[in-house]
Backbone as CSV, one residue per row, in Angstrom:
resi,resn,N_x,N_y,N_z,CA_x,CA_y,CA_z,C_x,C_y,C_z
1,MET,0.836,-1.206,0.000,0.000,0.000,0.000,0.870,1.255,0.000
2,LEU,1.963,1.214,0.769,2.856,2.367,0.844,3.401,2.727,-0.536
3,GLU,3.824,1.714,-1.285,4.384,1.960,-2.612,3.339,2.567,-3.548
4,GLU,2.100,2.104,-3.426,1.038,2.604,-4.288,0.712,4.065,-3.969
5,LEU,0.696,4.406,-2.679,0.447,5.782,-2.267,1.554,6.707,-2.764
6,GLN,2.782,6.249,-2.660,3.915,7.058,-3.112,3.913,7.203,-4.630
7,ARG,3.543,6.140,-5.325,3.509,6.185,-6.781,2.485,7.188,-7.279
8,ARG,1.400,7.338,-6.534,0.346,8.274,-6.915,0.576,9.669,-6.332
9,HIS,1.746,9.875,-5.734,2.169,11.196,-5.240,1.265,11.747,-4.148
10,TYR,0.792,10.854,-3.272,0.071,11.334,-2.095,1.076,12.013,-1.166
11,SER,0.631,13.035,-0.451,1.528,13.735,0.467,1.936,12.794,1.596
12,GLN,3.040,13.152,2.263,3.526,12.319,3.355,2.497,12.223,4.479
13,ALA,1.823,13.354,4.763,0.820,13.352,5.836,-0.343,12.418,5.495
14,THR,-0.833,12.492,4.254,-1.946,11.626,3.837,-1.516,10.173,3.826
15,THR,-0.302,9.908,3.361,0.213,8.536,3.331,0.255,7.936,4.718
16,GLN,0.796,8.687,5.673,0.882,8.191,7.046,-0.498,7.991,7.651
17,ARG,-1.424,8.892,7.336,-2.782,8.782,7.877,-3.486,7.546,7.328
18,TYR,-3.372,7.312,6.027,-4.012,6.141,5.417,-3.442,4.850,5.986
19,LEU,-2.137,4.786,6.132,-1.512,3.580,6.688,-1.970,3.346,8.129
20,ARG,-2.092,4.416,8.885,-2.521,4.306,10.279,-3.967,3.830,10.373
21,PHE,-4.836,4.327,9.501,-6.246,3.933,9.526,-6.419,2.460,9.163
22,VAL,-5.681,2.002,8.178,-5.770,0.584,7.787,-5.232,-0.298,8.906
23,GLU,-4.171,0.153,9.559,-3.603,-0.611,10.678,-4.604,-0.719,11.829
24,ARG,-5.308,0.370,12.128,-6.310,0.330,13.199,-7.454,-0.612,12.849
25,PHE,-7.833,-0.623,11.583,-8.885,-1.525,11.105,-8.478,-2.976,11.350
26,ALA,-7.248,-3.316,11.017,-6.752,-4.678,11.212,-6.655,-5.024,12.694
27,GLN,-6.204,-4.071,13.506,-6.070,-4.309,14.944,-7.421,-4.533,15.615
28,HIS,-8.435,-3.856,15.109,-9.771,-3.999,15.684,-10.268,-5.443,15.590
29,PHE,-9.968,-6.099,14.463,-10.415,-7.471,14.258,-9.307,-8.500,14.523
30,HIS,-8.133,-8.022,14.936,-6.995,-8.909,15.201,-6.749,-9.833,14.007
31,CYS,-6.737,-9.241,12.844,-6.633,-10.032,11.621,-6.000,-9.185,10.516
32,SER,-5.284,-9.821,9.611,-4.704,-9.119,8.482,-5.816,-8.498,7.647
33,PRO,-5.671,-7.235,7.216,-6.761,-6.564,6.500,-7.133,-7.221,5.177
34,ASP,-6.204,-7.937,4.554,-6.533,-8.584,3.280,-7.442,-9.785,3.447
35,ARG,-7.680,-10.180,4.719,-8.593,-11.294,4.992,-9.950,-10.793,5.486
36,LEU,-10.124,-9.488,5.523,-11.380,-8.903,5.975,-12.165,-8.399,4.773
37,GLY,-13.485,-8.387,4.904,-14.319,-8.036,3.755,-15.370,-6.999,4.050
38,ARG,-16.402,-6.982,3.199,-17.440,-5.966,3.239,-18.165,-5.927,4.577
39,GLN,-18.474,-7.086,5.133,-19.197,-7.131,6.398,-18.369,-6.508,7.522
40,HIS,-17.063,-6.765,7.512,-16.186,-6.208,8.542,-16.095,-4.683,8.421
41,ILE,-16.066,-4.199,7.186,-15.982,-2.751,6.970,-17.231,-2.063,7.511
42,GLY,-18.408,-2.654,7.234,-19.654,-2.084,7.736,-19.709,-2.083,9.250
43,GLU,-19.251,-3.177,9.846,-19.231,-3.281,11.307,-18.272,-2.257,11.909
44,TYR,-17.144,-2.097,11.256,-16.138,-1.146,11.750,-16.639,0.286,11.630
45,GLN,-17.321,0.583,10.534,-17.881,1.907,10.339,-18.874,2.240,11.455
46,ALA,-19.729,1.288,11.793,-20.702,1.496,12.872,-19.995,1.719,14.206
47,GLN,-18.898,0.978,14.417,-18.157,1.100,15.661,-17.502,2.475,15.793
48,LEU,-17.043,3.020,14.673,-16.430,4.345,14.697,-17.443,5.408,15.126
49,PHE,-18.691,5.207,14.694,-19.747,6.154,15.054,-20.222,5.970,16.491
50,THR,-20.600,4.743,16.825,-21.295,4.495,18.088,-20.378,4.382,19.297
51,VAL,-19.211,3.813,19.123,-18.298,3.602,20.254,-17.280,4.730,20.359
52,GLN,-16.596,5.008,19.254,-15.557,6.039,19.289,-16.121,7.452,19.152
53,LYS,-17.404,7.560,18.719,-18.081,8.857,18.603,-17.335,9.820,17.677
54,LEU,-16.823,9.289,16.578,-16.088,10.123,15.640,-17.041,10.932,14.770
55,SER,-16.575,12.042,14.279,-17.385,12.901,13.430,-17.554,12.273,12.052
56,PRO,-18.575,12.688,11.300,-18.761,12.158,9.939,-17.528,12.353,9.057
57,GLY,-16.864,13.500,9.184,-15.684,13.748,8.375,-14.549,12.790,8.679
58,THR,-14.353,12.485,9.972,-13.289,11.563,10.364,-13.606,10.139,9.916
59,VAL,-14.867,9.745,10.027,-15.265,8.411,9.563,-15.049,8.297,8.053
60,THR,-15.364,9.350,7.333,-15.142,9.353,5.884,-13.666,9.178,5.562
61,ASN,-12.795,9.795,6.332,-11.358,9.641,6.112,-10.916,8.192,6.311
62,HIS,-11.484,7.536,7.318,-11.184,6.111,7.535,-11.634,5.293,6.335
63,LEU,-12.840,5.565,5.846,-13.376,4.804,4.719,-12.576,5.056,3.446
64,CYS,-12.108,6.279,3.251,-11.283,6.578,2.079,-9.997,5.764,2.106
65,ALA,-9.399,5.632,3.289,-8.171,4.848,3.416,-8.435,3.380,3.104
66,LEU,-9.541,2.838,3.643,-9.875,1.438,3.387,-10.242,1.224,1.923
67,ARG,-10.940,2.176,1.345,-11.312,2.066,-0.070,-10.060,2.041,-0.950
68,PHE,-9.100,2.898,-0.647,-7.852,2.910,-1.410,-7.141,1.568,-1.275
69,PHE,-7.093,1.056,-0.060,-6.408,-0.215,0.195,-7.041,-1.360,-0.594
70,TYR,-8.378,-1.427,-0.580,-9.055,-2.556,-1.237,-9.026,-2.438,-2.758
71,ILE,-9.195,-1.217,-3.274,-9.248,-1.054,-4.732,-7.858,-1.031,-5.352
72,GLN,-6.961,-0.218,-4.799,-5.663,-0.020,-5.428,-4.629,-1.065,-5.037
73,THR,-4.683,-1.537,-3.791,-3.677,-2.506,-3.330,-4.120,-3.945,-3.543
74,LEU,-5.345,-4.259,-3.092,-5.838,-5.628,-3.213,-6.551,-5.901,-4.536
75,LYS,-6.861,-4.824,-5.295,-7.568,-4.945,-6.573,-8.925,-5.640,-6.407
76,LYS,-9.600,-5.311,-5.318,-10.917,-5.873,-5.038,-11.990,-4.815,-5.297
77,PRO,-13.213,-5.251,-5.598,-14.298,-4.278,-5.829,-14.716,-3.596,-4.527
78,TRP,-15.262,-2.416,-4.666,-15.738,-1.642,-3.506,-17.064,-1.014,-3.886
79,SER,-18.085,-1.295,-3.116,-19.414,-0.778,-3.399,-19.750,0.364,-2.445
80,ILE,-19.983,1.543,-3.025,-20.391,2.695,-2.209,-21.746,2.426,-1.558
81,ALA,-22.591,1.654,-2.252,-23.923,1.355,-1.721,-23.832,0.547,-0.431
82,ASP,-22.833,-0.342,-0.355,-22.683,-1.177,0.842,-22.061,-0.408,2.004
83,THR,-21.214,0.547,1.694,-20.552,1.335,2.746,-20.666,2.822,2.388
84,PRO,-21.865,3.377,2.487,-22.061,4.793,2.104,-21.285,5.728,3.013
85,TYR,-20.750,6.783,2.416,-20.048,7.781,3.204,-21.065,8.597,3.991
86,PRO,-20.777,8.864,5.250,-21.709,9.686,6.045,-21.755,11.112,5.527
87,LYS,-22.914,11.732,5.661,-23.053,13.110,5.212,-22.341,14.050,6.177
88,LYS,-21.551,14.943,5.603,-20.857,15.916,6.418,-21.774,17.088,6.764
89,ARG,-21.548,17.635,7.920,-22.268,18.842,8.312,-21.458,20.042,7.844
90,HIS,-22.039,20.830,6.969,-21.320,21.962,6.404,-21.530,23.200,7.277
91,ARG,-20.439,23.672,7.830,-20.489,24.848,8.679,-19.681,25.970,8.036
92,LEU,-20.180,27.175,8.165,-19.412,28.312,7.671,-18.248,28.572,8.619
93,PRO,-17.075,28.865,8.075,-15.905,29.086,8.936,-16.002,30.380,9.722
94,THR,-15.234,30.449,10.780,-15.142,31.664,11.583,-14.410,32.739,10.797
95,ILE,-14.920,33.959,10.858,-14.283,35.081,10.181,-14.095,36.223,11.188
96,LEU,-12.923,36.812,11.172,-12.653,37.999,11.967,-12.802,39.231,11.078
97,SER,-13.256,40.318,11.654,-13.265,41.584,10.918,-11.830,42.056,10.759
98,GLN,-11.615,43.034,9.884,-10.263,43.570,9.729,-9.779,44.213,11.023
99,GLU,-10.702,44.818,11.764,-10.331,45.410,13.042,-9.859,44.340,14.009
100,GLU,-10.551,43.194,14.021,-10.162,42.110,14.916,-8.819,41.513,14.511
101,VAL,-8.572,41.405,13.198,-7.271,40.893,12.741,-6.160,41.825,13.211
102,GLY,-6.397,43.140,13.107,-5.414,44.104,13.583,-5.154,43.960,15.073
103,GLN,-6.224,43.755,15.844,-6.084,43.567,17.287,-5.316,42.287,17.597
104,LEU,-5.585,41.237,16.809,-4.905,39.960,17.008,-3.406,40.111,16.782
105,ILE,-3.026,40.739,15.679,-1.602,40.911,15.361,-0.914,41.778,16.405
106,ASP,-1.570,42.860,16.816,-0.978,43.765,17.807,-0.833,43.098,19.172
107,ALA,-1.643,42.062,19.426,-1.602,41.391,20.730,-0.625,40.216,20.759
108,ALA,0.086,39.983,19.676,1.048,38.869,19.647,2.054,39.033,20.783
109,PRO,2.304,37.981,21.565,3.184,38.113,22.737,4.667,38.258,22.395
110,THR,5.075,37.871,21.182,6.483,38.008,20.779,6.546,38.541,19.347
111,ASP,7.688,39.076,18.993,7.886,39.561,17.628,7.787,38.418,16.621
112,PHE,8.283,37.247,16.998,8.231,36.088,16.102,6.789,35.713,15.810
113,TYR,5.962,35.665,16.865,4.546,35.341,16.683,3.850,36.409,15.830
114,ARG,4.231,37.667,16.024,3.637,38.748,15.240,3.923,38.540,13.747
115,THR,5.147,38.177,13.420,5.507,37.947,12.021,4.747,36.754,11.452
116,VAL,4.596,35.717,12.242,3.845,34.532,11.815,2.399,34.898,11.491
117,LEU,1.761,35.661,12.374,0.367,36.059,12.162,0.232,36.964,10.937
118,MET,1.164,37.872,10.765,1.113,38.767,9.617,1.268,37.991,8.312
119,THR,2.147,36.993,8.310,2.370,36.199,7.099,1.146,35.370,6.759
120,LEU,0.521,34.780,7.765,-0.692,33.992,7.524,-1.786,34.851,6.895
121,TYR,-1.985,36.038,7.449,-3.068,36.898,6.962,-2.733,37.542,5.623
122,ALA,-1.487,37.921,5.423,-1.106,38.642,4.211,-1.044,37.754,2.974
123,THR,-0.890,36.451,3.173,-0.688,35.543,2.038,-1.772,34.479,1.886
124,GLY,-2.492,34.174,2.971,-3.508,33.134,2.904,-2.942,31.735,2.817
125,VAL,-1.677,31.550,3.174,-1.088,30.212,3.089,-1.642,29.312,4.190
126,ARG,-1.616,28.028,3.927,-2.016,27.051,4.937,-0.929,26.949,6.000
127,ASN,-1.305,26.401,7.143,-0.361,26.274,8.257,0.885,25.498,7.839
128,ALA,0.689,24.330,7.231,1.829,23.499,6.827,2.681,24.199,5.774
129,GLU,2.029,24.957,4.889,2.769,25.691,3.851,3.636,26.774,4.486
130,LEU,3.107,27.413,5.518,3.852,28.463,6.215,5.137,27.907,6.810
131,THR,5.042,26.752,7.445,6.211,26.186,8.129,7.309,25.799,7.144
132,ARG,6.956,25.543,5.893,7.945,25.092,4.908,8.466,26.230,4.021
133,LEU,8.099,27.459,4.318,8.594,28.575,3.522,10.118,28.699,3.670
134,LYS,10.769,28.912,2.549,12.224,29.063,2.535,12.602,30.516,2.273
135,ILE,13.818,30.852,2.615,14.310,32.209,2.368,14.224,32.525,0.880
136,SER,14.537,31.532,0.068,14.530,31.726,-1.388,13.130,31.900,-1.950
137,ASP,12.096,31.628,-1.145,10.715,31.795,-1.616,10.281,33.258,-1.617
138,VAL,11.027,34.109,-0.928,10.700,35.533,-0.872,11.328,36.212,-2.088
139,ASP,10.511,36.598,-3.026,10.985,37.224,-4.269,10.638,38.712,-4.227
140,SER,11.577,39.515,-3.728,11.317,40.944,-3.572,11.389,41.691,-4.899
141,GLN,11.984,41.075,-5.926,12.037,41.714,-7.237,10.664,41.724,-7.901
142,ARG,9.984,40.578,-7.835,8.652,40.465,-8.435,7.555,40.713,-7.414
143,MET,7.937,40.867,-6.139,6.999,41.074,-5.036,5.972,39.947,-4.964
144,VAL,6.483,38.718,-4.990,5.650,37.535,-4.818,6.329,36.604,-3.817
145,LEU,5.523,35.745,-3.223,6.012,34.715,-2.318,5.713,33.373,-2.968
146,HIS,6.737,32.564,-3.150,6.558,31.253,-3.773,6.111,30.240,-2.724
147,VAL,5.016,29.561,-2.988,4.533,28.487,-2.113,4.796,27.185,-2.846
148,GLN,5.735,26.396,-2.325,6.141,25.179,-3.008,5.584,23.944,-2.294
149,GLY,5.120,22.991,-3.096,4.621,21.744,-2.526,3.408,21.941,-1.655
150,GLY,2.458,22.754,-2.129,1.224,22.952,-1.369,0.337,21.723,-1.428
151,LYS,-0.918,21.886,-1.037,-1.857,20.764,-1.040,-1.952,20.182,-2.447
152,GLY,-1.843,18.855,-2.548,-1.833,18.221,-3.856,-0.502,18.379,-4.568
153,ARG,0.534,18.785,-3.788,1.887,18.985,-4.321,1.914,20.017,-5.447
154,GLN,1.076,21.029,-5.303,0.997,22.090,-6.302,1.763,23.320,-5.815
155,ASP,2.530,23.929,-6.711,3.217,25.184,-6.415,2.342,26.354,-6.859
156,ARG,2.496,27.494,-6.199,1.776,28.694,-6.623,2.511,29.914,-6.095
157,ASP,2.186,31.062,-6.632,2.715,32.339,-6.157,1.583,33.141,-5.531
158,VAL,1.894,33.856,-4.467,0.935,34.778,-3.864,1.602,36.144,-3.768
159,MET,0.784,37.176,-3.595,1.332,38.524,-3.526,2.206,38.698,-2.281
160,LEU,3.240,39.504,-2.424,4.103,39.847,-1.296,3.850,41.306,-0.942
161,SER,3.141,41.511,0.134,2.811,42.862,0.581,4.081,43.620,0.965
162,PRO,4.204,44.890,0.577,5.350,45.694,1.022,5.462,45.748,2.549
163,VAL,4.316,45.788,3.217,4.317,45.794,4.690,4.876,44.476,5.215
164,LEU,4.477,43.368,4.589,4.989,42.070,5.022,6.479,41.947,4.714
165,LEU,6.910,42.424,3.559,8.331,42.351,3.208,9.176,43.080,4.246
166,GLU,8.728,44.255,4.647,9.442,45.017,5.678,9.488,44.242,6.989
167,GLU,8.358,43.593,7.338,8.295,42.807,8.573,9.214,41.594,8.497
168,LEU,9.252,40.921,7.348,10.113,39.744,7.188,11.592,40.118,7.285
169,ARG,11.947,41.288,6.765,13.339,41.740,6.873,13.704,42.030,8.319
170,ALA,12.766,42.644,9.056,12.996,42.903,10.484,13.090,41.587,11.253
171,HIS,12.239,40.634,10.896,12.258,39.305,11.508,13.614,38.644,11.276
172,TRP,14.131,38.777,10.074,15.415,38.149,9.733,16.564,38.757,10.546
173,ARG,16.499,40.071,10.744,17.550,40.735,11.521,17.480,40.349,12.994
174,ARG,16.284,39.991,13.473,16.114,39.658,14.894,16.610,38.255,15.244
175,LEU,16.698,37.365,14.271,17.069,35.986,14.551,18.490,35.898,15.120
176,ARG,18.640,35.104,16.178,19.958,34.927,16.792,20.892,34.153,15.865
177,LYS,20.345,33.107,15.270,21.105,32.289,14.333,20.264,32.137,13.074
178,ARG,20.794,32.563,11.962,20.015,32.566,10.737,20.208,31.264,9.976
179,SER,19.093,30.634,9.686,19.121,29.392,8.911,19.548,29.706,7.482
180,SER,20.193,28.746,6.868,20.586,28.921,5.466,19.448,28.559,4.525
181,VAL,18.362,27.998,5.094,17.258,27.517,4.251,15.916,28.100,4.667
182,TRP,15.556,27.944,5.935,14.180,28.163,6.371,13.913,29.595,6.797
183,LEU,12.766,30.107,6.375,12.356,31.457,6.749,11.951,31.515,8.216
184,PHE,11.323,30.441,8.699,10.911,30.354,10.101,11.559,29.118,10.733
185,PRO,12.783,29.269,11.251,13.474,28.119,11.856,12.763,27.633,13.111
186,GLY,13.000,26.367,13.426,12.342,25.756,14.573,13.113,25.935,15.872
187,ASN,12.654,25.291,16.894,13.073,25.230,18.297,12.729,26.508,19.046
188,ARG,12.941,26.487,20.346,12.490,27.580,21.218,13.113,28.917,20.842
189,TRP,14.368,28.875,20.420,15.074,30.121,20.104,15.074,30.403,18.604
190,HIS,14.362,29.605,17.830,14.260,29.787,16.379,15.648,29.805,15.730
191,SER,16.453,28.835,16.136,17.824,28.761,15.643,18.153,27.381,15.067
192,SER,17.117,26.573,14.837,17.330,25.209,14.370,17.615,25.175,12.873
193,ASP,18.217,24.075,12.424,18.407,23.837,10.987,17.153,23.233,10.366
194,GLN,16.127,22.996,11.206,14.843,22.463,10.751,13.786,23.556,10.830
195,PRO,12.721,23.452,10.033,11.665,24.479,10.104,10.839,24.334,11.374
196,MET,10.124,25.383,11.732,9.225,25.296,12.890,8.122,24.286,12.599
197,ASP,7.547,23.719,13.651,6.463,22.754,13.450,5.127,23.477,13.377
198,THR,4.083,22.726,13.047,2.758,23.342,12.837,2.106,23.789,14.146
199,LYS,2.660,23.377,15.285,2.090,23.814,16.556,2.379,25.289,16.826
200,THR,3.493,25.768,16.338,3.899,27.149,16.619,2.892,28.172,16.112
201,PRO,2.438,28.115,14.853,1.417,29.068,14.408,0.107,28.942,15.185
202,ARG,-0.248,27.707,15.578,-1.473,27.533,16.374,-1.339,28.232,17.716
203,HIS,-0.177,28.081,18.353,0.050,28.748,19.630,0.030,30.265,19.459
204,ALA,0.598,30.743,18.359,0.599,32.185,18.099,-0.823,32.724,18.030
205,CYS,-1.705,31.993,17.354,-3.110,32.410,17.235,-3.812,32.380,18.593
206,GLN,-3.603,31.311,19.341,-4.288,31.143,20.627,-3.870,32.199,21.631
207,TYR,-2.557,32.405,21.758,-2.066,33.371,22.743,-2.487,34.794,22.383
208,ALA,-2.380,35.139,21.105,-2.733,36.493,20.678,-4.230,36.750,20.849
209,ALA,-5.060,35.756,20.514,-6.511,35.921,20.660,-6.881,36.128,22.124
210,ARG,-6.224,35.377,22.996,-6.505,35.513,24.429,-6.113,36.905,24.927
211,ARG,-4.955,37.383,24.505,-4.491,38.704,24.940,-5.339,39.827,24.350
212,ALA,-5.878,39.593,23.142,-6.702,40.614,22.492,-8.142,40.594,22.975
213,GLY,-8.502,39.579,23.759,-9.873,39.475,24.255,-10.861,39.030,23.184
214,ILE,-10.361,38.343,22.162,-11.230,37.846,21.093,-11.828,36.514,21.532
215,LYS,-13.140,36.437,21.588,-13.809,35.242,22.095,-13.930,34.136,21.045
216,LYS,-13.854,34.510,19.773,-13.944,33.499,18.716,-12.731,32.570,18.782
217,LYS,-12.926,31.334,18.357,-11.820,30.395,18.321,-10.949,30.717,17.116
218,VAL,-9.695,31.049,17.362,-8.797,31.480,16.286,-7.677,30.456,16.118
219,TYR,-7.480,30.023,14.918,-6.395,29.104,14.561,-5.888,29.514,13.183
220,PRO,-4.766,29.004,12.714,-4.171,29.506,11.460,-5.113,29.541,10.270
221,HIS,-5.979,28.546,10.126,-6.854,28.510,8.957,-7.891,29.632,8.984
222,VAL,-8.190,30.147,10.178,-9.114,31.281,10.273,-8.524,32.485,9.541
223,LEU,-7.223,32.699,9.663,-6.590,33.822,8.977,-6.573,33.596,7.467
224,ARG,-6.524,32.367,7.032,-6.657,32.056,5.598,-8.060,32.429,5.113
225,HIS,-9.072,32.088,5.913,-10.445,32.466,5.572,-10.600,33.994,5.553
226,CYS,-9.970,34.666,6.512,-10.047,36.125,6.564,-9.382,36.744,5.333
227,PHE,-8.244,36.206,4.940,-7.539,36.672,3.750,-8.462,36.640,2.536
228,ALA,-9.134,35.508,2.319,-10.005,35.359,1.151,-11.247,36.244,1.256
229,THR,-11.866,36.280,2.415,-13.092,37.053,2.593,-12.834,38.552,2.452
230,HIS,-11.761,39.015,3.044,-11.457,40.446,2.976,-11.032,40.862,1.573
231,LEU,-10.374,39.965,0.831,-10.064,40.250,-0.573,-11.355,40.393,-1.385
232,LEU,-12.303,39.494,-1.139,-13.579,39.528,-1.853,-14.330,40.815,-1.533
233,GLU,-14.307,41.211,-0.274,-14.980,42.440,0.133,-14.310,43.675,-0.485
234,ALA,-13.023,43.557,-0.795,-12.300,44.684,-1.389,-12.463,44.736,-2.902
235,GLY,-13.170,43.743,-3.474,-13.450,43.780,-4.901,-12.721,42.761,-5.748
236,ALA,-11.883,41.900,-5.152,-11.200,40.865,-5.924,-12.220,39.848,-6.434
237,ASP,-11.970,39.284,-7.629,-12.903,38.305,-8.180,-12.587,36.911,-7.654
238,LEU,-13.583,36.042,-7.721,-13.452,34.697,-7.165,-12.325,33.900,-7.817
239,HIS,-12.170,34.025,-9.125,-11.145,33.239,-9.811,-9.740,33.613,-9.333
240,THR,-9.507,34.899,-9.133,-8.208,35.343,-8.609,-7.965,34.773,-7.226
241,ILE,-8.989,34.819,-6.383,-8.859,34.284,-5.022,-8.632,32.776,-5.073
242,GLN,-9.294,32.092,-5.994,-9.091,30.649,-6.165,-7.624,30.342,-6.450
243,ILE,-7.008,31.109,-7.332,-5.608,30.891,-7.685,-4.697,31.173,-6.490
244,LEU,-4.980,32.256,-5.776,-4.152,32.620,-4.624,-4.232,31.579,-3.522
245,LEU,-5.401,30.973,-3.341,-5.593,29.967,-2.297,-5.098,28.587,-2.718
246,GLY,-4.940,28.379,-4.034,-4.524,27.063,-4.502,-5.659,26.065,-4.524
247,HIS,-6.913,26.553,-4.704,-8.067,25.666,-4.802,-8.138,25.047,-6.197
248,HIS,-8.457,23.771,-6.262,-8.613,23.101,-7.559,-9.980,23.395,-8.168
249,ASP,-10.977,23.580,-7.325,-12.359,23.748,-7.775,-12.886,25.091,-7.281
250,LEU,-13.520,25.832,-8.181,-14.076,27.136,-7.814,-15.160,27.005,-6.743
251,LYS,-15.776,25.822,-6.645,-16.800,25.607,-5.624,-16.224,25.787,-4.223
252,GLU,-14.951,25.406,-4.042,-14.305,25.581,-2.742,-14.215,27.059,-2.380
253,THR,-13.938,27.875,-3.387,-13.757,29.313,-3.163,-15.091,30.026,-2.996
254,ALA,-16.134,29.485,-3.609,-17.446,30.151,-3.600,-18.030,30.284,-2.198
255,ILE,-17.525,29.516,-1.232,-18.041,29.622,0.137,-17.855,31.036,0.682
256,TYR,-16.853,31.753,0.161,-16.587,33.093,0.681,-17.643,34.106,0.265
257,LEU,-18.455,33.733,-0.727,-19.597,34.585,-1.063,-20.579,34.650,0.102
258,HIS,-20.638,33.570,0.881,-21.552,33.511,2.027,-20.997,34.280,3.222
259,LEU,-19.724,34.673,3.137,-19.077,35.320,4.276,-18.787,36.794,4.042
260,SER,-18.780,37.196,2.783,-18.429,38.572,2.439,-19.551,39.536,2.795
261,GLN,-19.244,40.566,3.576,-20.251,41.569,3.936,-20.726,42.324,2.709
262,ARG,-19.814,42.544,1.753,-20.202,43.270,0.542,-21.301,42.535,-0.204
263,HIS,-21.188,41.199,-0.273,-22.207,40.423,-0.980,-23.460,40.226,-0.130
264,LEU,-23.278,40.080,1.181,-24.431,39.901,2.059,-25.303,41.149,2.081
265,HIS,-24.673,42.321,1.993,-25.411,43.575,2.102,-25.825,44.139,0.749
266,ALA,-25.446,43.446,-0.325,-25.770,43.952,-1.662,-27.258,43.846,-1.968
267,THR,-27.931,42.923,-1.310,-29.361,42.726,-1.538,-30.122,43.029,-0.258
268,ALA,-31.140,43.857,-0.377,-31.928,44.228,0.799,-32.852,43.084,1.204
269,SER,-33.147,43.030,2.476,-34.095,42.050,2.966,-35.497,42.401,2.480
270,PRO,-36.344,41.413,2.128,-37.706,41.722,1.693,-38.529,42.417,2.771
271,LEU,-38.099,42.291,4.025,-38.811,42.969,5.112,-38.778,44.484,4.926
272,ASP,-37.663,44.981,4.327,-37.509,46.424,4.190,-38.561,47.062,3.287
273,SER,-39.174,46.267,2.417,-40.148,46.826,1.471,-41.602,46.648,1.922
274,LEU,-41.817,46.062,3.097,-43.181,45.865,3.580,-43.767,47.172,4.119
275,LEU,-45.057,47.353,3.877,-45.771,48.507,4.422,-46.376,48.094,5.757
276,LEU,-45.671,48.356,6.827,-46.108,47.956,8.164,-46.674,49.168,8.906
277,LYS,-47.621,48.890,9.797,-48.232,49.962,10.573,-47.169,50.651,11.430
278,GLY,-47.251,51.959,11.458,-46.327,52.726,12.289,-44.944,52.866,11.710
279,ARG,-44.757,52.349,10.472,-43.456,52.441,9.833,-43.544,53.351,8.632
280,PRO,-42.638,54.300,8.479,-42.713,55.220,7.330,-42.560,54.460,6.020
281,LEU,-43.093,55.045,4.955,-43.011,54.413,3.624,-41.547,54.287,3.231
282,PRO,-41.202,53.150,2.603,-39.823,52.976,2.146,-39.488,53.999,1.082
283,GLU,-38.255,54.467,1.075,-37.820,55.465,0.100,-37.748,54.850,-1.277
284,GLY,-38.000,55.682,-2.285,-37.913,55.212,-3.662,-39.131,54.443,-4.062
C-alpha cells in the first residue's frame, strides 16, 4: 500500500494517515486486512460512530483509506452502496473583521509570533505551507512569495505585501542564528536547521486571541479564511482568489460569497419593502 500511495504522489501526511487507519482496522479485528471483507468494513464503520463517537468527516477519512487499500492494493471491488459515506455537516468558517485581525496581530506576545500572524493573513497560506517557507521563496524583485509543494503537491505564487516584506526583513535581523534555508526556523530560540512545526502558528493564534480578548476560536486557517473574505470584500474576483488559495475547484472558493459583507449587504431584505403599521413608507 505504501508503494502505491507514493507512486500516486500522495503527500507524506496523507500517506501516514491512510496507513494508520488501515492498521487500526486490522487491529480492531486482530486479523490481516486482506482477509477482511465488506461485512467487517460495515461493522467497523458502525463502531467508529457508536463507540468512538467520531465525526462524519473523520469516519469518511477512515473509509477513504480502506477504499484505497481494497481497490488499489488488493484490486478488489468496492461498493459505495454497501458502505455509504456519512453526510458531512457543512459549517461556515469563523471570520474575523479587519479590526479584529489588527487587534490579534498587535496582541502577539512576541515579535516572532507577530511575524507569523502577519504572514498567515497577508498571504492566505495554509499552516503546513507556512512552516515550509524558505528564504529563497521571498521574491522581492517580483513582489511575490513562492509556495512550493502545497496541497496536492501544487506550487503557486501569492502577492508579497510591502508591509509584510518590511516585517520579514525585520524578523530576519532579529534571529539569533540565521538558517541557510528556512524562513521560520524551529526550536524555542528559532535557531534550528529544521523548520518550525505546525504547533507554533497555532500557539501564536491562541495566545494572541486571548491577549486581544477575542472570544472566537482562532487558529491559522481562520486567517486564511479572513484573507479570502477580505479580498472579496475589497473587490477581488473569485477566480483570482481561487488561484491565490490554490483551490482546484471554484466551488471551494465560492463559500466566501456567504461570508463577504459586501455580498451579504448587496441585496436588501424583503422585510424592508413591507408597508407595516407605524413604519414610514420605504424610500424610492
